[in-house]
């Protein structure tokens, strides 16, 4: 599992992930109106946070993308 997510990409992923988890909880823009939508957004947020923390994105690996400098 080689790191393929760069520093800026990691920061953006963590910030966006936190926002996606918190937005449905605060019912921001009506995102918490549907439980299904809220859970999907929270799951995507959790995935973004994990990929940011571990500096590894499986989708980047499949598409042969690297934002981390060698």
Rosetta silent file (secondary structure, phi, psi, omega in degrees, C-alpha in Angstrom):
SEQUENCE: XXXXXXXXXXXXXXXXXXXXXXXXXXXXXXXXXXXXXXXXXXXXXXXXXXXXXXXXXXXXXXXXXXXXXX
SCORE:     score description
SCORE:     0.000 S_00000001
   1 L     0.000   91.561 -179.718    0.000    0.000    0.000 S_00000001
   2 L   -87.425  136.463  179.654    2.062    2.874   -1.342 S_00000001
   3 L   -63.121  131.548  179.519    0.990    6.426   -0.483 S_00000001
   4 L  -133.005   10.937 -179.359   -0.521    8.141   -3.521 S_00000001
   5 L  -115.690  122.254 -177.650   -2.330   11.146   -1.982 S_00000001
   6 L   -75.723  176.005 -174.352   -0.378   14.401   -1.618 S_00000001
   7 H   -63.878  -48.720 -179.485   -0.416   16.880    1.253 S_00000001
   8 H   -64.897  -43.118  178.775   -2.884   19.383   -0.220 S_00000001
   9 H   -60.120  -41.208  179.243   -5.145   16.559   -1.411 S_00000001
  10 H   -62.002  -46.741 -179.559   -5.071   15.024    2.079 S_00000001
  11 H   -61.520  -43.919  179.162   -6.058   18.281    3.745 S_00000001
  12 H   -64.108  -39.918  178.839   -8.925   18.872    1.334 S_00000001
  13 H   -62.517  -44.113 -178.182  -10.190   15.318    1.794 S_00000001
  14 H   -66.715  -44.489  179.698  -10.227   15.612    5.593 S_00000001
  15 H   -63.229  -46.673  179.535  -11.950   19.021    5.546 S_00000001
  16 H   -65.632  -38.148  178.140  -14.554   17.914    2.990 S_00000001
  17 H   -62.105  -43.872  177.555  -15.072   14.636    4.860 S_00000001
  18 H   -63.053  -42.373  179.424  -15.758   16.444    8.122 S_00000001
  19 H   -62.238  -39.965 -179.604  -18.148   18.796    6.337 S_00000001
  20 H   -70.026  -26.848  177.560  -20.041   15.864    4.786 S_00000001
  21 H   -80.669  -40.401 -175.508  -20.438   14.206    8.170 S_00000001
  22 H   -77.499  -35.908 -175.445  -21.467   17.344   10.049 S_00000001
  23 H   -55.074  -48.824  178.593  -23.816   18.862    7.412 S_00000001
  24 H   -66.400  -30.948 -179.851  -26.587   16.225    7.730 S_00000001
  25 H   -67.969  -33.118  178.447  -26.335   16.313   11.526 S_00000001
  26 H   -91.854   -0.581 -177.125  -26.958   20.068   11.525 S_00000001
  27 L    56.277   41.400  179.411  -29.544   19.691    8.745 S_00000001
  28 H   -70.291  124.468 -178.348  -27.566   22.172    6.654 S_00000001
  29 H    57.753   25.873  177.858  -29.431   22.966    3.406 S_00000001
  30 H    75.033   16.544 -177.902  -31.939   20.224    4.223 S_00000001
  31 L   -69.650  -17.828  179.578  -29.348   17.453    3.824 S_00000001
  32 L   -95.687    5.603 -177.106  -30.670   15.671    6.906 S_00000001
  33 L   -65.326  -38.934  179.058  -34.272   15.588    5.658 S_00000001
  34 L  -107.744  126.499 -178.615  -33.864   12.109    4.194 S_00000001
  35 H   -62.922  -37.221 -178.955  -32.171    9.509    6.365 S_00000001
  36 H   -63.725  -47.009  179.572  -30.857    7.648    3.319 S_00000001
  37 H   -63.179  -41.776  179.441  -29.196   10.764    1.904 S_00000001
  38 H   -60.766  -45.383  179.805  -27.771   11.630    5.321 S_00000001
  39 H   -66.656  -38.120  178.257  -26.219    8.172    5.750 S_00000001
  40 H   -64.307  -45.123  178.359  -24.777    8.197    2.231 S_00000001
  41 H   -62.484  -40.248  178.926  -23.176   11.605    2.811 S_00000001
  42 H   -66.689  -37.503  178.036  -21.753   10.453    6.141 S_00000001
  43 H   -65.897  -43.327  177.573  -20.327    7.297    4.541 S_00000001
  44 H   -63.144  -41.554  177.512  -18.674    9.321    1.771 S_00000001
  45 H   -60.589  -42.714  179.193  -17.318   11.698    4.418 S_00000001
  46 H   -64.210  -40.928  178.804  -15.867    8.805    6.415 S_00000001
  47 H   -63.712  -42.864  178.869  -14.201    7.376    3.299 S_00000001
  48 H   -62.694  -41.670  178.988  -12.680   10.771    2.474 S_00000001
  49 H   -63.972  -44.628 -179.820  -11.342   11.147    6.011 S_00000001
  50 H   -63.814  -43.737  178.906   -9.821    7.657    5.982 S_00000001
  51 H   -66.306  -32.270  176.457   -8.163    8.116    2.593 S_00000001
  52 H   -70.167  -41.147 -179.053   -6.815   11.457    3.789 S_00000001
  53 H   -69.903  -37.101 -177.886   -5.436   10.029    7.028 S_00000001
  54 H   -92.006   -4.936  179.791   -3.798    6.997    5.380 S_00000001
  55 L    57.806   29.093 -179.693   -2.570    8.901    2.280 S_00000001
  56 L  -138.795  128.370  177.399   -3.870    6.092    0.096 S_00000001
  57 L  -122.686  115.641 -179.987   -6.798    6.099   -2.304 S_00000001
  58 H   -60.428  -34.665  178.639   -7.730    2.792   -3.989 S_00000001
  59 H   -66.033  -40.505  175.793   -9.490    4.632   -6.822 S_00000001
  60 H   -59.938  -40.372 -179.675   -6.324    6.640   -7.524 S_00000001
  61 H   -64.032  -42.377 -179.979   -4.391    3.366   -7.661 S_00000001
  62 H   -65.422  -34.912 -178.988   -6.822    1.841  -10.170 S_00000001
  63 H   -93.040    3.232  178.714   -6.624    4.963  -12.348 S_00000001
  64 L    57.770   46.737  178.638   -2.833    5.262  -11.863 S_00000001
  65 L  -109.293  137.354  175.494   -3.090    8.785  -10.386 S_00000001
  66 L  -134.518  124.063  173.376   -0.581   10.162   -7.869 S_00000001
  67 L  -102.851   -5.544  177.436   -0.828   13.557   -6.211 S_00000001
  68 L   -89.980  130.613  178.656    2.055   12.777   -3.871 S_00000001
  69 L   -74.477  145.119 -177.589    5.446   13.824   -5.114 S_00000001
  70 L   -72.589    0.000    0.000    8.091   11.124   -5.235 S_00000001
